[in-house]
Structures are given as C-alpha cells and as structure tokens.
Tab-separated table of C-alpha atoms and ligand atoms in Angstrom:
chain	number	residue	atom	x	y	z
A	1	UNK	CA	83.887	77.214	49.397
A	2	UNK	CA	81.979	79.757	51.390
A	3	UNK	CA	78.883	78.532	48.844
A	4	UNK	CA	79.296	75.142	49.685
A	5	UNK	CA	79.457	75.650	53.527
A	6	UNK	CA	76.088	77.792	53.042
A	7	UNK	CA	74.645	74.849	51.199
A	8	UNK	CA	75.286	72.242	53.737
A	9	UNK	CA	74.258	74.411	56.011
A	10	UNK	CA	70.932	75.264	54.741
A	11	UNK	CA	69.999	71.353	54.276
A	12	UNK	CA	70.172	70.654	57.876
A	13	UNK	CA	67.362	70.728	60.352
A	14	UNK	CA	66.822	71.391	63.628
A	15	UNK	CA	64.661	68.614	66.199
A	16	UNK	CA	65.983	65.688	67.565
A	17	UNK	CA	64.602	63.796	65.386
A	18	UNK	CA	66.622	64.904	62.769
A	19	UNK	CA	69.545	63.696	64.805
A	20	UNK	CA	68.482	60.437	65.246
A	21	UNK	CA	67.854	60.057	61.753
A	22	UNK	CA	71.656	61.048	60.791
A	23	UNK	CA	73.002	58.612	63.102
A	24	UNK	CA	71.064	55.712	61.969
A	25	UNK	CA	72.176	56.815	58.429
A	26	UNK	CA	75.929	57.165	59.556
A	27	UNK	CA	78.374	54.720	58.189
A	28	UNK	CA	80.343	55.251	61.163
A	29	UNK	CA	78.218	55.005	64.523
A	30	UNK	CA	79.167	51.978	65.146
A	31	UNK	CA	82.727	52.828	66.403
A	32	UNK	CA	81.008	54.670	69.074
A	33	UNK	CA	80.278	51.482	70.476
A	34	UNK	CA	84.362	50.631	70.509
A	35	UNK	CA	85.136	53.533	72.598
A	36	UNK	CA	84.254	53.733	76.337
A	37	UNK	CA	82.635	56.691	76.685
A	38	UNK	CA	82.763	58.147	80.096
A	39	UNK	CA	79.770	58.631	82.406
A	40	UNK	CA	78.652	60.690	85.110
A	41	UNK	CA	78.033	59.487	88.971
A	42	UNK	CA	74.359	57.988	87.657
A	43	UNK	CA	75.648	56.113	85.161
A	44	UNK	CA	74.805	58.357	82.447
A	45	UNK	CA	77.059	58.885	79.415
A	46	UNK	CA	78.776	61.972	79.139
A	47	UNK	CA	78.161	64.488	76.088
A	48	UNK	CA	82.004	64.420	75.656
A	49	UNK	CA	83.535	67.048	72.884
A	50	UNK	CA	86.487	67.464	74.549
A	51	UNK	CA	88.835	64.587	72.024
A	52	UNK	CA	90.857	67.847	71.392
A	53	UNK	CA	92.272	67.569	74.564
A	54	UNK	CA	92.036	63.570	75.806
A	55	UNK	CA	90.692	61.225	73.494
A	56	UNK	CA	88.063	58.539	74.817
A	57	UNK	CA	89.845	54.887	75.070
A	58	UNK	CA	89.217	52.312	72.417
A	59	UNK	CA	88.080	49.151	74.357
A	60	UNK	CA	90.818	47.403	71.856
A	61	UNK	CA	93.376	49.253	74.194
A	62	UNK	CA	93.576	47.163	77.222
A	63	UNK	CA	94.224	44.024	75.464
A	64	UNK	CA	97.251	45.483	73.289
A	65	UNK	CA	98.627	46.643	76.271
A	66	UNK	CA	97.908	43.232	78.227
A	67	UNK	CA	99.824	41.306	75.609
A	68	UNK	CA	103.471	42.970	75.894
A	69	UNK	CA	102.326	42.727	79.803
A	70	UNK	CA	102.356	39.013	79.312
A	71	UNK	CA	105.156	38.652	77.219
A	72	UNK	CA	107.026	40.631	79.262
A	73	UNK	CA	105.755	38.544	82.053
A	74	UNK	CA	106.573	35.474	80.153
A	75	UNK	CA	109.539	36.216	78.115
A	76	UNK	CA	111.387	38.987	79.920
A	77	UNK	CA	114.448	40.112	78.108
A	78	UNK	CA	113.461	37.659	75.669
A	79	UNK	CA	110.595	39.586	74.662
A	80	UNK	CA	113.094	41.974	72.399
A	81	UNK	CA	112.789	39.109	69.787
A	82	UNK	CA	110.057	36.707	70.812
A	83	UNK	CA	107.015	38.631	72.033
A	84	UNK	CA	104.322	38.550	69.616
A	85	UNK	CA	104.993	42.061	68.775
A	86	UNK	CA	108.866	42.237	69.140
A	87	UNK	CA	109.862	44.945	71.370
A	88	UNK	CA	113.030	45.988	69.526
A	89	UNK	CA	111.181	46.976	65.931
A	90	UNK	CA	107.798	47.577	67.488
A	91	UNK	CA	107.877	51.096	66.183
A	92	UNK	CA	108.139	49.769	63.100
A	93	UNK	CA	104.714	48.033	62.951
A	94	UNK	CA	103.335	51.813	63.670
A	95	UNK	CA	105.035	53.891	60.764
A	96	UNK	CA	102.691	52.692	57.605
A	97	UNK	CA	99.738	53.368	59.392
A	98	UNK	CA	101.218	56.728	60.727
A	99	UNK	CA	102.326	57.502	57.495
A	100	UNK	CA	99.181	56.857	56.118
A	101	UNK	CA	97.078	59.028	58.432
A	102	UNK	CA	99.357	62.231	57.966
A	103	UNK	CA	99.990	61.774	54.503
A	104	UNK	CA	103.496	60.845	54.244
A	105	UNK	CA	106.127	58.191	53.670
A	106	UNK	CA	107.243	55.453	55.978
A	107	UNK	CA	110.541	56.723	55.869
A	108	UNK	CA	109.171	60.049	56.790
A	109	UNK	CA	107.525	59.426	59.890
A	110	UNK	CA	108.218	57.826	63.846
A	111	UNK	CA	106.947	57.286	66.447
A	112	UNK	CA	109.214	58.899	69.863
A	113	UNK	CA	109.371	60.567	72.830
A	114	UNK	CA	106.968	63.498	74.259
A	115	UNK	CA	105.801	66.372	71.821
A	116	UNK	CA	107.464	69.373	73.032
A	117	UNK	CA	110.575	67.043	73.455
A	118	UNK	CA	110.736	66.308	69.060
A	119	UNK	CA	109.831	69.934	68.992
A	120	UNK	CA	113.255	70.547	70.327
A	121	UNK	CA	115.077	67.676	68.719
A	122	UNK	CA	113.293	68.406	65.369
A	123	UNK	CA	114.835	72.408	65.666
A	124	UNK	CA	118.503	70.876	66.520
A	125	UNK	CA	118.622	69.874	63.643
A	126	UNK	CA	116.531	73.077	61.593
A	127	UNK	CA	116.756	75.858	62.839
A	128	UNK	CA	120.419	76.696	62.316
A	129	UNK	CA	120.532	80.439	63.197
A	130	UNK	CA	123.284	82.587	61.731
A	131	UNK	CA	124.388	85.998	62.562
A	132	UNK	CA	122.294	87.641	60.150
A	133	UNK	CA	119.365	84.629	60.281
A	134	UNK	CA	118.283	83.702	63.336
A	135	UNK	CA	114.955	84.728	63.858
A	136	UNK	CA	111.650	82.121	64.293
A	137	UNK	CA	107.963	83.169	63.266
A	138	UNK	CA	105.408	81.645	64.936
A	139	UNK	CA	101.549	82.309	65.276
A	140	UNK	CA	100.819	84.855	67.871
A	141	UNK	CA	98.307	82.030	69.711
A	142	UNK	CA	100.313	79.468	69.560
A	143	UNK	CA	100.065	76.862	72.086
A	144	UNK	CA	102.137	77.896	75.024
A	145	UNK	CA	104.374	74.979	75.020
A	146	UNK	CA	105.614	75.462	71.349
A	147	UNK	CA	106.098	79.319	72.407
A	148	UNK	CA	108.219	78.602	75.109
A	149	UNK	CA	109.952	75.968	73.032
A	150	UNK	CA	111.105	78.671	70.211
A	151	UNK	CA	111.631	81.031	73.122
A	152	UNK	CA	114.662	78.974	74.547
A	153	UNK	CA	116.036	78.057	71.261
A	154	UNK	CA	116.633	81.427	70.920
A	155	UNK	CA	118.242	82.333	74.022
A	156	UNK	CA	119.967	78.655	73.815
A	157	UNK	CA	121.357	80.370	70.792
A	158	UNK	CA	121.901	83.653	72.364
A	159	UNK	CA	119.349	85.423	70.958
A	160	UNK	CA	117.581	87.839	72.720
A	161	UNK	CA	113.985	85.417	72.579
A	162	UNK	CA	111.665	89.038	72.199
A	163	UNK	CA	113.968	90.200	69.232
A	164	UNK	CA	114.158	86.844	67.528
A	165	UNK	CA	110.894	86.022	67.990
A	166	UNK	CA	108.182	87.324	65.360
A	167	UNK	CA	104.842	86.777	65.947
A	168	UNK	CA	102.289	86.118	63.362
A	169	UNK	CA	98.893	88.360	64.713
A	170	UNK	CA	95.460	88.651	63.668
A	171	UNK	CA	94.602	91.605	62.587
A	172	UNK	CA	92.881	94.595	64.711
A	173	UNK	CA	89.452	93.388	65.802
A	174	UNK	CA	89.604	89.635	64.062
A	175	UNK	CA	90.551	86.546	65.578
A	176	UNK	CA	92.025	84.648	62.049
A	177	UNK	CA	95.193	84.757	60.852
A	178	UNK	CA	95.913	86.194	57.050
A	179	UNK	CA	98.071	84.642	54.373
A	180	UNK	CA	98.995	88.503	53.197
A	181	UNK	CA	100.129	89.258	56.690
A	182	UNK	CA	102.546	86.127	56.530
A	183	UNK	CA	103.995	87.054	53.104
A	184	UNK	CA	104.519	90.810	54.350
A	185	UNK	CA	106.533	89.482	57.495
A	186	UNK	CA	108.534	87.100	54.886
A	187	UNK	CA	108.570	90.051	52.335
A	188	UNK	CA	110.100	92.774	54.799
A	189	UNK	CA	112.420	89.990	57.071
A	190	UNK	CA	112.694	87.115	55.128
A	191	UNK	CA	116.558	87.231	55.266
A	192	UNK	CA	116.408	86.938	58.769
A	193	UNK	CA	114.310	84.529	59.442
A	194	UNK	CA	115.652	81.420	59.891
A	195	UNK	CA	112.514	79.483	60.908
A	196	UNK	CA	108.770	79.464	60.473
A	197	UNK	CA	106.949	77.268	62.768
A	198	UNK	CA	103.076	77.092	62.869
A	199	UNK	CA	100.813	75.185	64.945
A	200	UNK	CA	98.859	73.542	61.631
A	201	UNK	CA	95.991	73.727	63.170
A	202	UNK	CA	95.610	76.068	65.809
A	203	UNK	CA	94.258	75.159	69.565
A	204	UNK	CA	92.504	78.243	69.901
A	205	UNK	CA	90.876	79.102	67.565
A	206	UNK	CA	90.807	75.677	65.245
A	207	UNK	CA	91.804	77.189	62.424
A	208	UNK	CA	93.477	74.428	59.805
A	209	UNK	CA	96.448	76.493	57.675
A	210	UNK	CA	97.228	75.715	54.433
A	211	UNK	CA	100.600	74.231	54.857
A	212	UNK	CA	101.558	73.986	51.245
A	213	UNK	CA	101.373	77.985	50.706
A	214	UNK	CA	103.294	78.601	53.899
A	215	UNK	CA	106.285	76.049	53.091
A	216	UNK	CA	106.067	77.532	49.595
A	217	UNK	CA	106.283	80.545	51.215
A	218	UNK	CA	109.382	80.038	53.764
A	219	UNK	CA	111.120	78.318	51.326
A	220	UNK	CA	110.656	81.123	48.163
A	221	UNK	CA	112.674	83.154	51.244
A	222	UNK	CA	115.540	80.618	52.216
A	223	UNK	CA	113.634	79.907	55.967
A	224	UNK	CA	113.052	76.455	57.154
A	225	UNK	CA	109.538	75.173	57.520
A	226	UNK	CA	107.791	73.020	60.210
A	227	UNK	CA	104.467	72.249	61.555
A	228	UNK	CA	102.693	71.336	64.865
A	229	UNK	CA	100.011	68.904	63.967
A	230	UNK	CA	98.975	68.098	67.737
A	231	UNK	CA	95.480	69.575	66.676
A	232	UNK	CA	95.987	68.075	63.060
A	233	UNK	CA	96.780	64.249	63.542
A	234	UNK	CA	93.996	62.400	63.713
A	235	UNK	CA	91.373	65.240	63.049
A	236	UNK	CA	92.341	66.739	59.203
A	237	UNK	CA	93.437	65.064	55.903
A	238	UNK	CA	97.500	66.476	56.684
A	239	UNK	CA	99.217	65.915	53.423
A	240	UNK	CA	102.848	66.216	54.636
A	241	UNK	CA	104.816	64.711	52.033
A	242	UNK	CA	103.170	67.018	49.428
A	243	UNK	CA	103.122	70.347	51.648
A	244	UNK	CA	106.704	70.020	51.117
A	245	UNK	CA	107.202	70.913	55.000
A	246	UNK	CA	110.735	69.943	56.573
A	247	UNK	CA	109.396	68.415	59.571
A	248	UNK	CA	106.428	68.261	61.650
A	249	UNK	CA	105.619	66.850	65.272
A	250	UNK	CA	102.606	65.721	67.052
A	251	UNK	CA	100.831	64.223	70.273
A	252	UNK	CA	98.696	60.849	69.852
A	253	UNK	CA	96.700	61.445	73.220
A	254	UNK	CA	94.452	63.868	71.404
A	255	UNK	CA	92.577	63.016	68.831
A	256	UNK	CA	94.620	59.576	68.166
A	257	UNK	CA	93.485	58.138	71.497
A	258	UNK	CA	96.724	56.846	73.121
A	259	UNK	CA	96.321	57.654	76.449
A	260	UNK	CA	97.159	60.664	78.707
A	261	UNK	CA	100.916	61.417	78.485
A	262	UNK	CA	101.493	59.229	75.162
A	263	UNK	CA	104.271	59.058	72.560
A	264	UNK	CA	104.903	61.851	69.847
A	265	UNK	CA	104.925	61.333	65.911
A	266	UNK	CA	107.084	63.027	64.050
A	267	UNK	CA	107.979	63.493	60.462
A	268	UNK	CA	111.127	64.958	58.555
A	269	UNK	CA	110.433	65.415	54.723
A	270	UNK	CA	112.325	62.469	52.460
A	271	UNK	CA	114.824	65.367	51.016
A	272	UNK	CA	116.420	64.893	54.549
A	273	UNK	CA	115.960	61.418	55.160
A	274	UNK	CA	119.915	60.798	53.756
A	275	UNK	CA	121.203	63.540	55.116
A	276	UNK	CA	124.197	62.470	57.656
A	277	UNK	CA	125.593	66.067	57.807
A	278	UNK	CA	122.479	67.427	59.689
A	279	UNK	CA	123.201	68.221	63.254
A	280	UNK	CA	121.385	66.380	65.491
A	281	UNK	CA	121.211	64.507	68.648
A	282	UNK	CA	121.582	61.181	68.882
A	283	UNK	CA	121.320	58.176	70.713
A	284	UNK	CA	121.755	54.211	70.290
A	285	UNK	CA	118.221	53.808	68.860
A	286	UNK	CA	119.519	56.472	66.201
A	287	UNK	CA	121.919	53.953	65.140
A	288	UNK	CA	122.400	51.490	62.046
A	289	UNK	CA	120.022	48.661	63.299
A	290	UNK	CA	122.324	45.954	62.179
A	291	UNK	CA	125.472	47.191	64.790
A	292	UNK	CA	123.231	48.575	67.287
A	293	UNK	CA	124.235	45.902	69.712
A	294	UNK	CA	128.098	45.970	68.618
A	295	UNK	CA	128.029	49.483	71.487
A	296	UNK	CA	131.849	49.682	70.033
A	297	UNK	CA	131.139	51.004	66.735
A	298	UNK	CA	131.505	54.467	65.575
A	299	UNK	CA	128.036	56.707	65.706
A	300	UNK	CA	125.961	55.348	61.929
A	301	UNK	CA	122.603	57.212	61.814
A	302	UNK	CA	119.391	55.500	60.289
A	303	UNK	CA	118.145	56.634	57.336
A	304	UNK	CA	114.736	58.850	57.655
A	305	UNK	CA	112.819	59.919	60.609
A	306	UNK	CA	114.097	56.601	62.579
A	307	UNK	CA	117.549	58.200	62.570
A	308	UNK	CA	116.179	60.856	65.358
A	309	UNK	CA	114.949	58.234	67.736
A	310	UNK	CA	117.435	58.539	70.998
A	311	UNK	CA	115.844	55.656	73.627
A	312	UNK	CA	114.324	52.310	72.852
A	313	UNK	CA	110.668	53.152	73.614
A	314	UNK	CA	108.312	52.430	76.003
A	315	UNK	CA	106.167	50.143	74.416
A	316	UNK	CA	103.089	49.677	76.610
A	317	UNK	CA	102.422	53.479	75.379
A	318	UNK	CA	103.166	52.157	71.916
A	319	UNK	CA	100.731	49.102	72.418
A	320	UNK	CA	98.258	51.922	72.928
A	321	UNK	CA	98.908	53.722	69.543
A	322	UNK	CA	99.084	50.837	67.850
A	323	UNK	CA	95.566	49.761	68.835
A	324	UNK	CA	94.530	53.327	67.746
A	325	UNK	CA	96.262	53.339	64.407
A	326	UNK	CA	94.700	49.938	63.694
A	327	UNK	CA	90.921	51.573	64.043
A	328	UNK	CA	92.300	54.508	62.146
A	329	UNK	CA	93.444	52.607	59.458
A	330	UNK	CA	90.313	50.796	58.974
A	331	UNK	CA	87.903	53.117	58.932
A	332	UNK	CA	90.582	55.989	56.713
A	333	UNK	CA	90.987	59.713	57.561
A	334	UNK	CA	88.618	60.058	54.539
A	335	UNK	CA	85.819	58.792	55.553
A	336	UNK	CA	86.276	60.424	58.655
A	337	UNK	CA	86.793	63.553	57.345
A	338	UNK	CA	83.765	63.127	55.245
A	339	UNK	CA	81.727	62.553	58.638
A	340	UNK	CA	83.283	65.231	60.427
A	341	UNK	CA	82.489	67.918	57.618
A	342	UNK	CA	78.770	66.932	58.484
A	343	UNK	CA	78.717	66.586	62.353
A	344	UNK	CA	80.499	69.700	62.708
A	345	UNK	CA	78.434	71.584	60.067
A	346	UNK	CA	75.203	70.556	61.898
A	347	UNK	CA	76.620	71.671	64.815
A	348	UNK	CA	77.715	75.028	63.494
A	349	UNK	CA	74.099	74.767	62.032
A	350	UNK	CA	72.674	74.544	65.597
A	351	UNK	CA	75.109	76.998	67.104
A	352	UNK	CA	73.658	79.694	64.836
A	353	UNK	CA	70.056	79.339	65.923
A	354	UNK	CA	71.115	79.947	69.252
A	355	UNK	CA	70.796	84.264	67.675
A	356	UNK	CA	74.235	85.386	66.154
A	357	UNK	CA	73.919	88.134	68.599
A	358	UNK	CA	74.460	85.630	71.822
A	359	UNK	CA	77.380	83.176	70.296
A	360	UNK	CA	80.158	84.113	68.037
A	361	UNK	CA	81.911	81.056	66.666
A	362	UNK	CA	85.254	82.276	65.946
A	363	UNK	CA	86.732	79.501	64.046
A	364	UNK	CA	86.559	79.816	59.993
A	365	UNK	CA	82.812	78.970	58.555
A	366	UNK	CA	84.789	76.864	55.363
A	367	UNK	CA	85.171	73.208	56.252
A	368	UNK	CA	88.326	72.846	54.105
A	369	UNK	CA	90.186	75.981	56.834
A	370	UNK	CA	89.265	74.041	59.853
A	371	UNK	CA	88.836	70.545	61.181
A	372	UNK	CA	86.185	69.190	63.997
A	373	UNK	CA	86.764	71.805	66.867
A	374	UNK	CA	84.509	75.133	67.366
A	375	UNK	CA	85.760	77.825	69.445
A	376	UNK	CA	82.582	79.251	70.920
A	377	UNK	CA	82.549	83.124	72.126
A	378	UNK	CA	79.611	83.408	74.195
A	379	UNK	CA	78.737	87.005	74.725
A	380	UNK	CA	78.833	88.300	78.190
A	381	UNK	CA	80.369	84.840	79.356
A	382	UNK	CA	82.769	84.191	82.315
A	383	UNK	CA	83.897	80.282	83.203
A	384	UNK	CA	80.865	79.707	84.842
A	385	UNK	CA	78.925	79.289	81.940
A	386	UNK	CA	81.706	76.032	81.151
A	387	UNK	CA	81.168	75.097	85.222
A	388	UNK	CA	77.478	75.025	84.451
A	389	UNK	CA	77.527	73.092	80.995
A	390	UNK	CA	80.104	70.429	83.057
A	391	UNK	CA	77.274	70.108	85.599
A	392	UNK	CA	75.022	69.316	83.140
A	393	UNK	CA	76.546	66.372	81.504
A	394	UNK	CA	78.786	68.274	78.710
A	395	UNK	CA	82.538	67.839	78.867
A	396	UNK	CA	84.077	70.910	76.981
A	397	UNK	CA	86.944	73.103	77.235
A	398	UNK	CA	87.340	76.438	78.101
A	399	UNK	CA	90.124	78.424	77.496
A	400	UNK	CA	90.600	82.269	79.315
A	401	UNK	CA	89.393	84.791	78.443
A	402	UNK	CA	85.977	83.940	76.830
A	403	UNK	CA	86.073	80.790	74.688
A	404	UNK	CA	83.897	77.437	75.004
A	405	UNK	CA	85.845	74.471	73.010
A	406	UNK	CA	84.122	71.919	71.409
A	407	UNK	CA	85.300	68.889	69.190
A	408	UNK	CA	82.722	66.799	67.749
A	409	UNK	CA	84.985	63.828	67.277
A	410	UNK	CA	83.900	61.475	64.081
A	411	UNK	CA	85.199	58.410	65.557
A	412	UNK	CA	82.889	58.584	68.771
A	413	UNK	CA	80.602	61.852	69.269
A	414	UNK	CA	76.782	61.174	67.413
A	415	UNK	CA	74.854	63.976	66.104
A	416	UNK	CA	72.764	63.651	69.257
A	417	UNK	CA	75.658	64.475	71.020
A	418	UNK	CA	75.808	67.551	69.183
A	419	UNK	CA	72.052	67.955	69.386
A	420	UNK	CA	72.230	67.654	73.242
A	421	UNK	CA	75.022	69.791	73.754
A	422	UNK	CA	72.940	72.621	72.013
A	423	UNK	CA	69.803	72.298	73.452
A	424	UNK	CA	71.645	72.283	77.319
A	425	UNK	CA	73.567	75.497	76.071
A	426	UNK	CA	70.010	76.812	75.272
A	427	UNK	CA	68.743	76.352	79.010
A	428	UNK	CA	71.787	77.686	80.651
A	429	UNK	CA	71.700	80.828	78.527
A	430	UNK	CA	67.929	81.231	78.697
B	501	PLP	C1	98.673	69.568	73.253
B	501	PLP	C2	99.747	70.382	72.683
B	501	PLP	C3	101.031	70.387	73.253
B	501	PLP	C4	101.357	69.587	74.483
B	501	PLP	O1	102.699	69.253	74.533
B	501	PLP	P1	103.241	67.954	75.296
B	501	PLP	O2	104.684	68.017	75.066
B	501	PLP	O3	102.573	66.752	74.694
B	501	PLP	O4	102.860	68.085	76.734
B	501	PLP	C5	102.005	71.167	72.641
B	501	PLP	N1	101.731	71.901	71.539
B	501	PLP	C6	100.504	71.913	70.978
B	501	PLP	C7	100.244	72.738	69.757
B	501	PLP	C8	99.485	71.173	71.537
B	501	PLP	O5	98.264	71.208	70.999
C-alpha cells in the first residue's frame, strides 16, 4: 500500500495548470455545480474544506423540504397518508439508500434522532456491564461527545467512569493508533471489558480503522463491538454488514449534507435484528407498524434497526437527507471514493512541497487507513495561522493545540480548490 501511495504520489504535478487539467478530466465536477458553495462579502467563492464539520447544501434541498411544507400546508394531518412522500413511512424511503452507502442491509439501518442520543440508545441495549465486565475501551482522541457518552454509562451503571474506562493511546511520540496495542489491552483485560467503542474514523487525526480486525477482535474476547461513523458516512467505503460490528451510529450534517443539527443513522448488525429479549428503550414508533395506532396493545417491537426508533420523526430534516441520499446514490460511494483517493493525494502531494520540515501531516500516508480529511501540524503554529487562512478565503478547521483540518470533499471541492488552498498556505507561512 505504502508503494502505491508513493506511486500516485510521484505522478502528480505541481502548477495550476495541472489543476485545471484534472478537473476538466473529472467525472465528477459537475456536482460542484449542485451544491451552493458559500462566498465571501465580494461575492467570491469560498475555498471550503471544512465538509468534515458542515457540509455545503445541495440546491436539490430546498425543494424537498418545500414539498412536505406544502403538503403539510395542504393536507395537514392528512399528510401521514397522502403527502407525496407519506409522513408516517418516510423513513422508509431513506433506508436502501442508507444501507447502500454504509454497506449494510435495509433491515440494518435507520434513520433517528441526534447522534450522541443513538449513541446512548444503541449502548442500552449493548453494553450490559456485569460485576466482573463492565469496562468500555475507547480511543484516547475520541470525539468529546462519545467520551462523555461512555463516561455516564458508566457511572449510570455505577462504575467509577476513570476505572471503567480504558483508553486506547498512541504510542510515546506518535499520533496513530496500533492494532498490537488494541490486542494487548484485549489480551491482558479482555474479561472485563464489556464494550469496545471506536470512532471509525477518527476526527482528529482522520485516521480510517479497520473495523473488521477490531470486531474480530472484541468478539475473539466475549466484548461487544460498535462504531462511530460520524467521520465515516459519507466520506469512506464502511462495509458494516461484513465488519461484523453490532451497531454503529452516525451524523448526516457532515459529510452527508443534511443540514446543521440533522438526523442520526444508525445500524444494528442483522444477528440482532430478531432479537425481542434485548433491553432497550422504546417508544410507539418502536412498535409493530400494523397496531401502532391500536395505543391499547401490549409493547411489539419492529424487527431490525426500525425497532429502536422512539418518536415519529421530524421530517423536514428527513426531506433534507433524503435529497442527499438521492445525489449519493447516483453518483455511488465508489466513484467517490475513487475521486477522493486522487484529490486528497494531490493535496498531500502539494502539502509536502511546502518542506517536510514546516508541515507535518499527521494522518496515515495509505489511502485505504484514511478517508478525505488531513490533519495538518504546522510547525511553530498558534490559531492565528487558521485566523489568517479564514481571512484569506479558506474555510478550515482548527482544532487546539496545533492542528489545521482539511477535507477535500469529492462531491464539491475541485483540485483548484486544493491548489488554492496550498498556494495561500505558502504566502502566509512565507
Ligand atoms: C460530530 C460528531 C459528534 C457530534 O454529536 P451530535 O450528537 O451530532 O452533536 C459526535 N461524535 C463524533 C465522533 C462526531 O464526529
């Protein structure tokens, strides 16, 4: 792999010509052109690499949402049954194309609530601590929601959260995480560790685990296994189904473009889709669809990931995703992930010109262990180098103490995006 990444690497070139020649050659550029792309007080686009954090809005959006506004408008309650889109399975028309983009089932996957919220529900129902198995591992950078989420499972549980809590830590001096260090936490606590629960790929550093060895790897030791694909959805090929993971959450505001605040996908693996003795918690939309509306009957959950769903759902939110997951079905994660291999690789390609001694890219150099984000250490740098590349038209992210996040986004960011981002770094640093 690290042969391949060399070899793309060396058959890039710098010049903005070069650039312009890979986007007339791209298969994609013309979904640029169905995303509004923000612009600064001039009138001039913004170089924006931040789709990590808020994805750009499809123009598609405002007219999905403007039709359940007008059958709402029109139909009221009616609207349940009549609207175009009926409101009471609208959720529905979202799971093949969600299942689809993560790699999973139908059954597997819906669309609900907030992310940190199915974070919760998803470890109701596994992580089931015992006296002797109780503990949670989770990557030492995790995002800080998802830490404070395992935190108060713990002490919901009454487990002291720093005792039950084992962090998975780069080593001394490195900023990666290690396989071998996983398997010797499993290897010396395995028995009591009752969950393992990674961010699949991580915010900080945008490294993309290999989920299959890990669920391999909490299962060979009796732990349950779950992923946070907020980072993942939308940006890598996710294979759920096959990575064998119980369950795995994510957000659709990054890089699935819902809109700020959006609903969360979630997925629980088929071997628990039948499962009525799991504990969770419930609610009518959790219900057997055909006695729903019956309110006497006694509790009958759904089959699959639908049988976690508490509320009916907002659905101008889900009008949102759906206009997403349309573009995202058309174009397929593949071909986007083909694209993205490139337009980060060229910009990993630029980075490095910029003197190895100056920039540190911390994220792995093999495409396959990482998807469009770079984490950029600058040496020497404080925020104001991020203040400064804001001022001049680039819209990154920077996260204390000393990293620059980027995230060349397939769907909308060009290669002379990329190009431009560089050559502005260049000035400020020079
Ligand atoms: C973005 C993100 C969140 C945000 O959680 P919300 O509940 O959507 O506010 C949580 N965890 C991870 C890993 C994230 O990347």
């Amino acid at each position: 792999m690290e042969t391949e990444n060399q070899f793309t690497l060396s058959n890039y070139q710098s010049g903005l010509e070069y650039a312009k020649q890979q986007d007339a050659l791209d298969e994609l550029s013309s979904y640029r052109n169905q995303f509004h792309i923000p612009k600064d007080k001039y009138g001039n686009e913004l170089i924006y690499l931040c789709g990590n954090s808020l994805g750009l809005q499809p123009k598609t959006t405002k007219a999905y949402i403007n039709q359940e506004l007008e059958d709402w408008a029109n139909l009221g309650v009616e609207g349940h049954t009549d609207a175009k889109n009926p409101w009471l399975p609208y959720h529905e028309f979202l799971a093949e194309s969600t299942a689809k983009l993560v790699g999973a089932k139908p059954i597997e996957v819906v669309t609900m609530n907030s992310l940190t919220a199915n974070l919760h529900f998803m470890m109701a129902s596994f992580y089931k601590p015992t006296k002797s198995r109780y503990k949670i591992v989770i990557e030492s950078d995790a995002f800080p929601s998802d830490k404070y989420a395992v935190e108060s499972q713990l002490r919901h549980h009454g487990y002291d959260d720093k005792e039950g809590l084992i962090l998975w830590t780069p080593r001394k001096g490195e900023e990666l995480l290690r396989y071998e260090d996983l398997e010797t936490i499993l290897e010396q606590q395995g028995e009591q560790i009752a969950l393992v629960m990674i961010g699949g790929v991580n915010y900080y550093t945008g490294q993309f685990f290999d989920f299959k060895r890990i669920t391999k790897l909490g299962h060979k030791h009796g732990c349950m296994v779950g992923f946070d694909c907020a980072h993942g959805a939308g940006n890598v090929d996710l294979d759920l189904h096959n990575s064998g993971a119980d369950f795995a959450v994510w957000c659709t505001y990054k890089y699935l473009n819902s809109g700020p605040g959006s609903l969360s996908g979630c997925f629980v693996h088929e071997r628990h889709a039948y499962d009525k003795t799991l504990n969770r918690f419930t609610g009518w939309w959790s219900h057997n669809k055909e006695t729903r509306f019956n309110m006497r009957h006694e509790f009958d959950v759904l089959p699959g990931a639908e049988g976690w769903q508490l509320s009916n759902p907002p659905i101008l939110s889900m009008a949102a995703i759906k206009a997403s997951l349309d573009m995202f079905n058309k174009v397929g994660i593949k071909k986007l992930n083909k694209k993205s291999k490139k337009l980060t690789g060229y910009f990993e390609f630029l980075l490095k010109q910029l003197g190895e001694d100056t920039i540190k890219i911390i994220t792995p150099e093999n495409p396959d262990e990482r998807g469009c984000q770079l984490s950029i250490q600058v040496l020497n740098a404080d925020k104001s180098l991020h203040n400064k590349l804001t001022e001049a038209g680039v819209i990154s992210d920077w996260r204390e103490p000393d990293v620059i996040r980027c995230a060349p986004v397939p769907l909308y960011n060009s290669f002379e995006d990329v190009y431009q981002m560089v050559e502005k770094m260049k000035k400020i640093l020079n």
